Coordinates of C-alpha atoms in Angstrom, one line a residue:
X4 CA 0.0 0.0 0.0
X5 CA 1.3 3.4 -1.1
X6 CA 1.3 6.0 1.9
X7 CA -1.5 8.6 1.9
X8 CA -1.9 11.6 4.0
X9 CA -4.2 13.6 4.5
X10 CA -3.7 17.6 4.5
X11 CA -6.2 20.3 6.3
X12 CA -5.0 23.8 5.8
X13 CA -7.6 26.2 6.8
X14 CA -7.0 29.6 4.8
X15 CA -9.1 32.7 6.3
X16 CA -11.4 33.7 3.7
X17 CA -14.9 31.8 4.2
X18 CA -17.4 34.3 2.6
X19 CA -16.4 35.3 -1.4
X20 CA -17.0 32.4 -3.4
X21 CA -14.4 32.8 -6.6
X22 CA -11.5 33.3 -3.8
X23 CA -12.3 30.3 -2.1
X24 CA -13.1 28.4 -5.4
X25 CA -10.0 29.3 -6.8
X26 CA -8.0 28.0 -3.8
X27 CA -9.3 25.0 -4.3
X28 CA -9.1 24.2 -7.9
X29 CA -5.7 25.0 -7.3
X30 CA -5.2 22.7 -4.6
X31 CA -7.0 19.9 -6.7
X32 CA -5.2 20.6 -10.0
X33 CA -1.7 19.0 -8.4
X34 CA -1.5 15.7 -10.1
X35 CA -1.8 12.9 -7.1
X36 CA -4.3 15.8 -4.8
X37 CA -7.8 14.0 -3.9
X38 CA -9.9 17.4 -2.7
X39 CA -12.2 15.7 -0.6
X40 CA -14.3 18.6 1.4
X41 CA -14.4 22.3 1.2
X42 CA -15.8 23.8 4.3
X43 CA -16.5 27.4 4.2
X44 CA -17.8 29.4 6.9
X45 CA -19.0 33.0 6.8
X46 CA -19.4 33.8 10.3
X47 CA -15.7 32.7 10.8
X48 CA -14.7 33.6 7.7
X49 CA -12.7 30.7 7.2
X50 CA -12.2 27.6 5.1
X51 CA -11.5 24.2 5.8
X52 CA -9.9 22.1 2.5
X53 CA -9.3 18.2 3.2
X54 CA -7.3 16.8 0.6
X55 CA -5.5 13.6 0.6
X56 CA -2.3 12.1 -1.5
X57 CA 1.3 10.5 -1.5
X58 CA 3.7 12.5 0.9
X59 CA 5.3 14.6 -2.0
X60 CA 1.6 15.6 -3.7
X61 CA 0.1 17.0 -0.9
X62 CA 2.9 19.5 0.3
X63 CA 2.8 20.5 -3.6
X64 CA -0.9 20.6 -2.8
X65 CA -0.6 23.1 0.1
X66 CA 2.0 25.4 -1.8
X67 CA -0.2 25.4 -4.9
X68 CA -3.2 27.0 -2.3
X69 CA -0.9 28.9 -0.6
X70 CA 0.2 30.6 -3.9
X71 CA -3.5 31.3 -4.7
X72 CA -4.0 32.7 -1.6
X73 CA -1.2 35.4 -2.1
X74 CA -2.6 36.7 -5.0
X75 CA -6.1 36.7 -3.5
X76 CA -6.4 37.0 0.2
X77 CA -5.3 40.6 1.7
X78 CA -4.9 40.1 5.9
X79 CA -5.5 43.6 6.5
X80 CA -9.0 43.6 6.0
X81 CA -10.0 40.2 7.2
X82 CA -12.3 40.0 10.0
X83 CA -14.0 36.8 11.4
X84 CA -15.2 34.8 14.7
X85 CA -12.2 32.4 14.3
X86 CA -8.7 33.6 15.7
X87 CA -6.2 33.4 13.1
X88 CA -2.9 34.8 12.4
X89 CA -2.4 34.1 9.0
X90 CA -3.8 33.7 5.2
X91 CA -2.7 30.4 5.1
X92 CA -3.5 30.5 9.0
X93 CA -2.8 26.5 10.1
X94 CA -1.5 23.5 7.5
X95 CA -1.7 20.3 9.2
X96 CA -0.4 17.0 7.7
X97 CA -2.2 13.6 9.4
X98 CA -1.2 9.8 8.9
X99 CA -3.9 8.1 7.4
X100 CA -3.0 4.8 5.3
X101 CA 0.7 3.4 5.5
X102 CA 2.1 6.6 6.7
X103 CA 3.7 7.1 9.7
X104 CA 3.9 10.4 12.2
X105 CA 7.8 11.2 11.0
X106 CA 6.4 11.3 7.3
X107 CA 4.0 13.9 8.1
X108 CA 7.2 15.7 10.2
X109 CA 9.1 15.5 7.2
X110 CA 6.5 17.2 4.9
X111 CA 5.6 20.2 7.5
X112 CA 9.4 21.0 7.2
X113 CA 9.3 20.2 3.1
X114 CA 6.3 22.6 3.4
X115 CA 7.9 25.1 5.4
X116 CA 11.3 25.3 3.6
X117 CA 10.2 25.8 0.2
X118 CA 6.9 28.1 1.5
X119 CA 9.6 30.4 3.0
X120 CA 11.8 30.3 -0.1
X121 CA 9.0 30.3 -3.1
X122 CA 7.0 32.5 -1.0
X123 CA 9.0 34.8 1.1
X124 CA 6.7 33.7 4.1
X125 CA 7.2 33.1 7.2
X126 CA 6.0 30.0 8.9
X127 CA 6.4 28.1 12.4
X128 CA 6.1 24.4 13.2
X129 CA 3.9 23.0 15.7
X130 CA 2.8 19.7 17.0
X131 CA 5.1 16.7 16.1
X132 CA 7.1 19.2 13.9
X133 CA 8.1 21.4 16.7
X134 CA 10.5 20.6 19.1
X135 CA 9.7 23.5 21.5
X136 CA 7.6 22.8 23.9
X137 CA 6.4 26.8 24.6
X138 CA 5.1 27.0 21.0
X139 CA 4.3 23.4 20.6
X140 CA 0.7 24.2 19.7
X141 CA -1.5 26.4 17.8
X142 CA -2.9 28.3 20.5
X143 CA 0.4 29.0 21.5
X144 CA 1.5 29.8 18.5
X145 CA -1.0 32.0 17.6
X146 CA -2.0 33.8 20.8
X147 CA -1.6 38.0 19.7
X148 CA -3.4 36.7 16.6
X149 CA -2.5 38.7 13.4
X150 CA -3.2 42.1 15.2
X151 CA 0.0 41.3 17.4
X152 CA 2.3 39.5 15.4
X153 CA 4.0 42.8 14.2
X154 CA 5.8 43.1 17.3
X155 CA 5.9 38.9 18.1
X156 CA 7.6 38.2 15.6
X157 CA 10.7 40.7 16.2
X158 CA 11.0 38.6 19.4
X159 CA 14.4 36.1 19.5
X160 CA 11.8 33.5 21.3
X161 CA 8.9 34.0 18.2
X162 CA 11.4 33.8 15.3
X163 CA 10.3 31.6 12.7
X164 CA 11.3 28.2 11.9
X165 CA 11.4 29.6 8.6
X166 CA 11.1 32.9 6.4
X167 CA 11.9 36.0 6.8
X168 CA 11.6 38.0 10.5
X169 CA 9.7 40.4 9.6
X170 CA 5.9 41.3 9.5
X171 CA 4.1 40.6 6.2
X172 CA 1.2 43.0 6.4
X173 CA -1.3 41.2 3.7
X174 CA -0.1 37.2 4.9
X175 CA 0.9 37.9 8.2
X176 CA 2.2 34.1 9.6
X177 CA 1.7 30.2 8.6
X178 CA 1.5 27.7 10.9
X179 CA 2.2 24.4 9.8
X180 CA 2.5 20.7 11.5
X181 CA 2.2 16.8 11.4
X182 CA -1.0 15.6 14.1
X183 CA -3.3 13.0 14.8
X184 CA -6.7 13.2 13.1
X185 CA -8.3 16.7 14.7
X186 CA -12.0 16.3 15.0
X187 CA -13.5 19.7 14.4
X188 CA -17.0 19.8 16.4
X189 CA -19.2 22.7 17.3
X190 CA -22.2 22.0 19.6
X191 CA -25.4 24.1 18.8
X192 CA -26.9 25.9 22.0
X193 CA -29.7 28.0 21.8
X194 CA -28.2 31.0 23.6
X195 CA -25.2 33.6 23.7
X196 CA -21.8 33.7 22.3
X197 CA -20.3 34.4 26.3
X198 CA -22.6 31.7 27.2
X199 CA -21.5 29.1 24.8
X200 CA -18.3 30.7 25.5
X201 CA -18.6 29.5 29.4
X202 CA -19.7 25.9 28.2
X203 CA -16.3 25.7 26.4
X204 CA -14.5 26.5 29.0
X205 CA -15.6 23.7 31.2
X206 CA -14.8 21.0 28.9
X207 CA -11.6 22.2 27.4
X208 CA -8.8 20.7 28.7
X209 CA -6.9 24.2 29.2
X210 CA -10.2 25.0 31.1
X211 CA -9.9 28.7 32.9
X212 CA -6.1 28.2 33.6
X213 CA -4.0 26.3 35.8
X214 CA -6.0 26.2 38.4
X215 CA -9.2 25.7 36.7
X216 CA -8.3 22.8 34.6
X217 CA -11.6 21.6 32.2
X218 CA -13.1 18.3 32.4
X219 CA -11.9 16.8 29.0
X220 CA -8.7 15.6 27.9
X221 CA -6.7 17.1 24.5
X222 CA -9.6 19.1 24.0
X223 CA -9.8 23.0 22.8
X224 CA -12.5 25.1 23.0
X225 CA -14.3 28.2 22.6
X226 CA -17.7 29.3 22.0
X227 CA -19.3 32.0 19.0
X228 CA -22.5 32.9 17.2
X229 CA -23.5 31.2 14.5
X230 CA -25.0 34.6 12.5
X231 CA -26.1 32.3 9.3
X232 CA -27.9 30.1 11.1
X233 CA -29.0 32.2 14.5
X234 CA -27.4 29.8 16.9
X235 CA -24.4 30.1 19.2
X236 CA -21.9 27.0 19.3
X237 CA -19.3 25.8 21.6
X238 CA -16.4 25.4 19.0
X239 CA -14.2 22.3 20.1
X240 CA -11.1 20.6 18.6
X241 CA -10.9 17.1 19.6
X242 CA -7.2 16.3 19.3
X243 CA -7.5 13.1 19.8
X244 CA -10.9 11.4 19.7
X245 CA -9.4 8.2 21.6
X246 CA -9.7 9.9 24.7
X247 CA -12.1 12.2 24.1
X248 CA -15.0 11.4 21.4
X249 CA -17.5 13.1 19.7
X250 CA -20.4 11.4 21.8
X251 CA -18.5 12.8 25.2
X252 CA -18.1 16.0 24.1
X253 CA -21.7 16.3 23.3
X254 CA -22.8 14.4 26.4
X255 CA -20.7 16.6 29.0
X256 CA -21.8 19.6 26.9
X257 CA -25.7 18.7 26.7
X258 CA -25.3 18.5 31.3
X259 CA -23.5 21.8 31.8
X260 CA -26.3 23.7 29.4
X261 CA -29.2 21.8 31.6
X262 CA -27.1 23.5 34.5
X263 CA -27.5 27.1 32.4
X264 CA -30.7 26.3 31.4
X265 CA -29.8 26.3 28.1
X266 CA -31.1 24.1 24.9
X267 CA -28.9 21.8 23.1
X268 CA -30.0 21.6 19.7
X269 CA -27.6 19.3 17.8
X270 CA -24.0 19.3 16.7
X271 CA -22.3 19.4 13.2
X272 CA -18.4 18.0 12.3
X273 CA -16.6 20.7 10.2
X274 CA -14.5 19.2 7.8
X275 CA -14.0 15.2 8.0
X276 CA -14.2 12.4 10.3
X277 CA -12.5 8.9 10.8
X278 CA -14.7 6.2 10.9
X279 CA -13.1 4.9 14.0
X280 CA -14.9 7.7 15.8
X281 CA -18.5 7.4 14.4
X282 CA -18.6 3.9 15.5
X283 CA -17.0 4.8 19.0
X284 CA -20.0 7.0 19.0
X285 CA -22.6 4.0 17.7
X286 CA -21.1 1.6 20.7
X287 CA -21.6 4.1 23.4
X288 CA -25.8 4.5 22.5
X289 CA -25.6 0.4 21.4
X290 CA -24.4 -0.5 25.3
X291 CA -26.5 2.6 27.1
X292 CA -29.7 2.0 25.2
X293 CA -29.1 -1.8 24.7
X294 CA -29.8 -1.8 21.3
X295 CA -29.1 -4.8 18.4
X296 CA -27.5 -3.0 15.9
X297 CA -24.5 -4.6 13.8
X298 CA -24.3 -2.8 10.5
X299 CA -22.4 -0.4 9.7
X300 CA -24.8 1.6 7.7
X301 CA -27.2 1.3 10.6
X302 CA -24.3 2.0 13.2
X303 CA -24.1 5.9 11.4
X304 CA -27.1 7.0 11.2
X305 CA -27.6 6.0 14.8
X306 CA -25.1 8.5 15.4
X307 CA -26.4 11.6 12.6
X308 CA -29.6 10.9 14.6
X309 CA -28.1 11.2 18.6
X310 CA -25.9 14.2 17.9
X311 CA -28.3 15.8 15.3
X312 CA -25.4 16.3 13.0
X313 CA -27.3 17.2 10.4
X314 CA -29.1 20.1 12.3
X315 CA -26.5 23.1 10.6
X316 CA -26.1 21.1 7.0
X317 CA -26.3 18.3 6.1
X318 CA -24.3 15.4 7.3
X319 CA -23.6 12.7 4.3
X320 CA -21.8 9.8 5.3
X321 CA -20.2 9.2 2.1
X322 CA -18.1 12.7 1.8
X323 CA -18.0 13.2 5.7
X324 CA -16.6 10.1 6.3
X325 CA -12.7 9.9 5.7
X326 CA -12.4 6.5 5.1
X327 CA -15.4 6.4 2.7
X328 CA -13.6 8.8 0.6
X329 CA -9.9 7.1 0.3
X330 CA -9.8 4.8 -2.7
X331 CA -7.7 2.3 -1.1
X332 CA -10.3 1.3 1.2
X333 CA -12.1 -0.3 -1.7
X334 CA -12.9 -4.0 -2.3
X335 CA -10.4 -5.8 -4.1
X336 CA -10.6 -7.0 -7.7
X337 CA -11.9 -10.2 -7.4
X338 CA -14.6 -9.0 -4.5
X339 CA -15.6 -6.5 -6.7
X340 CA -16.8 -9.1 -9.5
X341 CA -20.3 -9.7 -10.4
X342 CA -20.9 -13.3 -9.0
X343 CA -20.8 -14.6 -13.0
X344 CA -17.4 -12.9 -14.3
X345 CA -15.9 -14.3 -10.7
X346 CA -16.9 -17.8 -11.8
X347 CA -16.0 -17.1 -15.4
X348 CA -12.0 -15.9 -13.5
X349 CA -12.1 -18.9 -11.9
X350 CA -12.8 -21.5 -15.2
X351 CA -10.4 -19.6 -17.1
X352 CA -6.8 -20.4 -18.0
X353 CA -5.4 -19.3 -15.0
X354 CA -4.0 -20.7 -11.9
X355 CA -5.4 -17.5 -10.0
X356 CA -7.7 -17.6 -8.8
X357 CA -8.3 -20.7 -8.1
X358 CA -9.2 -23.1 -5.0
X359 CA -7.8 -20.5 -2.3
X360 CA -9.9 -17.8 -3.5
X361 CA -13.0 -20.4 -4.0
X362 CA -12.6 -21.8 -0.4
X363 CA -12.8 -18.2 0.8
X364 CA -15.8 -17.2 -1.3
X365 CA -17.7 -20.6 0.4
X366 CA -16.6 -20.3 3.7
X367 CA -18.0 -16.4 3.3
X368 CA -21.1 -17.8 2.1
X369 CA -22.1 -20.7 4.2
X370 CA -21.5 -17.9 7.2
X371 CA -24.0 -15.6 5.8
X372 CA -26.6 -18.5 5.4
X373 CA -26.3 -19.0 9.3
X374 CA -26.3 -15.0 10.0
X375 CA -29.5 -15.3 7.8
X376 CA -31.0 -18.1 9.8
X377 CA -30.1 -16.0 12.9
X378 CA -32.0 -12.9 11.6
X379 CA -34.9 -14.8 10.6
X380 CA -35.2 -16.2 14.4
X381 CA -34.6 -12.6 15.7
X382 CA -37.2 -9.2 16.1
X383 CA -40.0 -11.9 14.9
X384 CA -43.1 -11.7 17.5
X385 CA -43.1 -16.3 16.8
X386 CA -39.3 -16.4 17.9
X387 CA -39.3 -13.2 20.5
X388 CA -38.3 -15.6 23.2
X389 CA -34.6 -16.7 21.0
X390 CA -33.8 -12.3 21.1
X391 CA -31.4 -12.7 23.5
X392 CA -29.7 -15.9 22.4
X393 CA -30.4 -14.5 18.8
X394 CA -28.3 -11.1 20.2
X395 CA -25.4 -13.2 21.2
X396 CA -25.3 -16.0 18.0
X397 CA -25.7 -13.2 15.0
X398 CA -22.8 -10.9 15.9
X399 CA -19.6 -13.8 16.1
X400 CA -21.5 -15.1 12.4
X401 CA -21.8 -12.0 11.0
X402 CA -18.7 -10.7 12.0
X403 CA -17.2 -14.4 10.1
X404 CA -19.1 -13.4 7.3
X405 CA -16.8 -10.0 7.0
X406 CA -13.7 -10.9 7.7
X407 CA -13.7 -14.0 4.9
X408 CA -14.7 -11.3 2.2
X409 CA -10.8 -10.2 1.2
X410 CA -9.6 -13.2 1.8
X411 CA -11.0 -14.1 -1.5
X412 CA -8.5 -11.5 -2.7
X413 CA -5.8 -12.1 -0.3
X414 CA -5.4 -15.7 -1.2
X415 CA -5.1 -14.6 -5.3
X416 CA -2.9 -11.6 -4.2
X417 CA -0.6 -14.0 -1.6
X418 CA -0.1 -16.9 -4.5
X419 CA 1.0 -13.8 -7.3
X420 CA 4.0 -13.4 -5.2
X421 CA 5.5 -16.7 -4.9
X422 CA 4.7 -16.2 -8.5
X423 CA 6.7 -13.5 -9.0
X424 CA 9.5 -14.4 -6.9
X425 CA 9.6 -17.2 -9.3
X426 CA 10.5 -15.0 -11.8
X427 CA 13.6 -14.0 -10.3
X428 CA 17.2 -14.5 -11.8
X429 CA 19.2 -17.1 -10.8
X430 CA 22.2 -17.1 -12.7
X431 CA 24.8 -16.5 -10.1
X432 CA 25.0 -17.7 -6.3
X433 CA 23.8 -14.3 -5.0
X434 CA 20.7 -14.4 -7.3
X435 CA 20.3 -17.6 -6.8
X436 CA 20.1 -17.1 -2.6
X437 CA 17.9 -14.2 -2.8
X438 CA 15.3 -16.0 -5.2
X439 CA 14.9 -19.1 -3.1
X440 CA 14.4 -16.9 0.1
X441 CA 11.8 -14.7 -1.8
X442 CA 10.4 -18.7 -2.7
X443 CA 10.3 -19.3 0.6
X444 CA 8.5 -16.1 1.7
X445 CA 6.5 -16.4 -0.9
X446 CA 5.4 -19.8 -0.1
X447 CA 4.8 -18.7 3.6
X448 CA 2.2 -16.1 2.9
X449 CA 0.8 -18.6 0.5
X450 CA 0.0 -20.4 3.5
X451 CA -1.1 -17.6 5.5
X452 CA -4.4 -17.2 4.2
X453 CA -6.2 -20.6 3.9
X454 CA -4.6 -20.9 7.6
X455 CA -7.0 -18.1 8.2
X456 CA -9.5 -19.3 6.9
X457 CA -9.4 -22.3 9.0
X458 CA -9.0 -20.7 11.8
X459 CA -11.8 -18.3 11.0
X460 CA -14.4 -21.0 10.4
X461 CA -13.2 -23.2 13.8
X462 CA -14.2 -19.7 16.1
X463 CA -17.6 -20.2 14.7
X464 CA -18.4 -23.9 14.7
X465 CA -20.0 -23.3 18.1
X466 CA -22.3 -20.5 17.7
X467 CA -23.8 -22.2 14.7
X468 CA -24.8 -25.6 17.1
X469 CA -26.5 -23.8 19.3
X470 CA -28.6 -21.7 16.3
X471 CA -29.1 -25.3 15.2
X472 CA -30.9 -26.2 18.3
X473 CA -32.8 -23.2 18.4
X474 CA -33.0 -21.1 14.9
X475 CA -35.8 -20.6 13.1
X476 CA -36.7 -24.6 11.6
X477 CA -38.3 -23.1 8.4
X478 CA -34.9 -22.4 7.9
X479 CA -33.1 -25.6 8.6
X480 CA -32.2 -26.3 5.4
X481 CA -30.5 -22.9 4.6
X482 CA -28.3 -23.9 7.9
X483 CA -27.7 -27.1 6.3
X484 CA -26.2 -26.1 3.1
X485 CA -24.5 -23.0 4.7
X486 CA -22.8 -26.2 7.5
X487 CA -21.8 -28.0 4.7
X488 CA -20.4 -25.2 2.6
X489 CA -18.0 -23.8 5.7
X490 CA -17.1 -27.8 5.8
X491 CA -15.8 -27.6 2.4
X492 CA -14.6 -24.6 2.5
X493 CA -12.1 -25.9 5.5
X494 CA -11.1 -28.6 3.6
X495 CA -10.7 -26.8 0.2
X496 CA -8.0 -24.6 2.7
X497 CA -6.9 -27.6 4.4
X498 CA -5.4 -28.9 0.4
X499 CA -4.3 -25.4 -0.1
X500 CA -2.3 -25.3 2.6
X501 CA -0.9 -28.8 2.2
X502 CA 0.3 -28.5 -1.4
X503 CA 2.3 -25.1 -0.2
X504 CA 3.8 -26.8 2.6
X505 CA 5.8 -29.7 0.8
X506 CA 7.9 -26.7 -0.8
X507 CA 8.7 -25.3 2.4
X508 CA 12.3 -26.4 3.6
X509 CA 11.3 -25.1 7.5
X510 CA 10.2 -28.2 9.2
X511 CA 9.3 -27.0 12.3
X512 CA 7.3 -24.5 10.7
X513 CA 5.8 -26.9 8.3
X514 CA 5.2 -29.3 11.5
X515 CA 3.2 -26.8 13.6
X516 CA 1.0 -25.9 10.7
X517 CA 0.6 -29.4 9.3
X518 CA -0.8 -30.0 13.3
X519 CA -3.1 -27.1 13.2
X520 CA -4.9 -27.8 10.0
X521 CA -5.5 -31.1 10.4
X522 CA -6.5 -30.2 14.2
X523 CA -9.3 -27.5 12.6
X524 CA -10.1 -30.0 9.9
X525 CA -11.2 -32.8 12.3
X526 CA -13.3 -29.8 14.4
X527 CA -15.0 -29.1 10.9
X528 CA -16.0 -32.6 10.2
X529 CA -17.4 -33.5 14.0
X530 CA -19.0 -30.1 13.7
X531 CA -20.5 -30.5 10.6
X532 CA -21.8 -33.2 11.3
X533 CA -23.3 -32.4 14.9
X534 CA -24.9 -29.8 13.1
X535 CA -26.5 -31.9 10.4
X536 CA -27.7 -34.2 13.2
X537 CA -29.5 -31.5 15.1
X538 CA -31.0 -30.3 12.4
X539 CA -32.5 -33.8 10.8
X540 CA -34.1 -34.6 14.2
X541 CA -36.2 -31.2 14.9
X542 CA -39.7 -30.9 13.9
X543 CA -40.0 -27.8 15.5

């Protein structure tokens, strides 16, 4: 997987349309650039631009905005709710897919070494990027705002990291750093700027000061009034949404506004958010309200509904989402098949794919015949006393039923590169040793993935017994096929891992795998069969 990062510059212009437009067409126009959200916002007069791309694409990305911006956005007449200090006020780089922290360190400072030459700007690091811990973070950074950075930036303590020392009336200063994913929230209340104001400064970790500390942790916050939409909101970064999420922040929020006597009318996510958070969210209301929910789908708008994210605009799942936006998230090739052109791949002249791939597609579809079976015994007034077994069998099957969907591809994908490897020269010693290792770690994966099969299918032997005992009988037979199915679908990965193994010149490695398949294998059969049993004797 190619690393992707994700960049959020915010520039502070949020009300004329061609300037903001034209910021991010230039932004998009850098080859490798995916613009995924532009966020304006009059009353702050700001705009949020999410973009995502290789390392080296998305610094040319930022540049390319930031030298819009120079031609089009004038400092000395910008006014706005948000604080800033800049045009280009803050340019954040995030990890997202196969990147690490240190890449995004590497292209702030890219960023900031050829913004300062190109540009003649000045711009400070913050966050990973900085290693000074009194202007570690934005706040810090940009306390004075723009007004005051005339005389900051003459100080020896406020130089730049790079760029010139001096005041830049029309840009005034960039800020630029590698984070985690920053979660911008804004809680609607219907009341005052000062009083939204005072929420914020309860739950903001910086609280009143040091010695009134807020309630939640790597958490900023202020509060403002919303003119476009005659609400004031408590403004809130969540820094990092592991220890503080969205649902806590509204939560905490929605009790200190009963204590004000204040209504809480819904929330709204500037920008984008990870996935991860949303279904942080789901699993809070899921275990408070005991509900049954398990897909994902279902999961979100759970959460849209709770928070009343759509309550400012509108909150789509499909460009809000972060993950729902990255192409490599997609479903591989052969996943992505219609059901005849997979079968047509598999007769073809090819050795991939081939019985791997098949065994993965069966074992994913005798799973889904027993999560079917369990949702036709669950949330049916016949059945209602099987809900609460029904709420412990479904989610182990369904979750089965997931995880064997890439390894349809992953099997196809793990056999190309022993195939490849066999493609290696050989014609001295040297190339000779490095082909037979890349043979061997070939052949290794190669056995990886009907291994996981197996071992998928053996955690959920069990929970599909006991829905034989109990599951809907109108249904037997779909249990029966989808039992037999997983069966061969364990032994179809039982050969594949056999015929990889005899290559393999590690013998205790060959020996401990060799035990575990035929192990899983013999758990498949008495399984099976149980099941089959169970089944052929109920009536009822």
């Amino acid at each position: 997987m190619g690393k992707i990062i994700e960049c959020v510059p915010n520039f502070s212009e949020g009300r004329n349309k061609e300037v903001i437009d034209a910021i991010a067409q230039a932004i998009a126009s850098v080859e490798g650039c995916s613009l995924l959200d532009v966020d304006p916002g009059m009353s702050t007069n700001r705009t949020v631009y999410t973009f995502v791309g290789s390392p080296e694409s998305v610094v040319e990305g930022a540049l390319n905005g930031a030298r819009c911006a120079m031609q089009l956005i004038d400092m000395t007449r910008h006014h706005g709710e948000h604080k800033r200090l800049g045009a280009l006020d803050v340019c954040p780089f995030i990890p997202v897919q196969g990147a690490t922290m240190d890449d995004c360190v590497q292209c702030a400072k890219m960023f900031g070494e050829r913004a300062a030459l190109e540009l003649g700007i000045p711009v400070y690091l913050y966050g990973y990027a900085s290693n000074k811990d009194y202007r570690k973070t934005v706040p810090q950074i940009r306390a004075g705002e723009y007004e005051g950075l005339s005389e900051k930036i003459k100080k020896e303590e406020w130089k730049p990291d790079y760029g010139p020392v001096e005041f830049l009336p029309t840009w005034g200063a960039t800020i630029a750093g590698a984070r985690k994913f920053l979660i911008a929230y804004n809680i609607n209340i219907l009341g005052t700027k000062e009083q939204a104001h005072r929420l914020a400064l309860n739950l903001r970790a910086q609280g009143r000061g040091p010695d009134q500390p807020g309630r939640l942790a790597e958490v900023q916050g202020m509060g403002w009034y919303l003119d476009e939409a005659n609400l004031a909101q408590v403004s809130l970064n969540l820094l990092d949404y592991h220890q503080t999420n969205i649902h806590t922040a509204f939560e905490e929020c929605v009790k200190d506004a009963k204590d004000l006597k204040l209504a809480v009318c819904g929330s709204q996510i500037v920008g984008l958010v990870p996935l991860g958070a949303m279904l942080l969210a789901a699993d809070h209301f899921i275990e408070n309200e005991n509900l049954f929910i398990l897909c994902e789908d279902q999961k979100i708008r759970l959460v849209i509904e709770r928070l009343g994210l759509s309550s400012v605009t509108p909150f789509d799942p499909k460009t809000r989402i972060i993950e729902y936006l990255v192409d490599s998230t997609e479903d591989g090739p052969l996943v992505s098949l219609p059901l005849r052109q997979f079968i047509y791949s598999l007769g073809s002249r090819s050795s991939a794919p081939g019985g791997g791939s098949a065994s993965a597609a069966m074992a994913a579809m005798g799973v889904a015949l027993a999560t079917m079976v369990g949702w036709l015994s669950y949330g049916n007034k016949k059945f209602e006393s099987l809900d609460s077994q029904m709420r412990c069998l479904i989610p182990p099957l369904r979750q089965a039923m997931l995880d064997f969907i890439p390894m349809i591809d992953a099997d196809t994908k793990a056999f190309s590169g022993f195939m490849e490897a066999k493609k290696l020269p050989k014609g001295t010693p040297e190339e000779e040793k490095v082909r037979e290792k890349a043979l061997q770690d070939g052949l290794r994966n190669a056995v990886q993935v009907p291994l996981l099969v197996i071992r998928t299918a053996t955690k959920v032997w069990n929970p599909m017994v006991e829905l034989a005992k109990v599951g809907n009988v109108n249904s037997k037979s779909d249990l029966q096929v989808g039992a037999r199915s997983l069966e061969t679908a364990v032994w179809g990965a039982f050969y594949n891992v056999k015929i990889n193994l005899n290559d393999i010149t590690d013998e205790t490695f060959t020996k401990q795998v060799l035990e575990e398949a035929h192990s899983s294998l013999e758990t498949a059969q008495e399984k099976c069969k149980e099941i089959l049993n169970i089944l052929d004797k109920r009536k009822s």
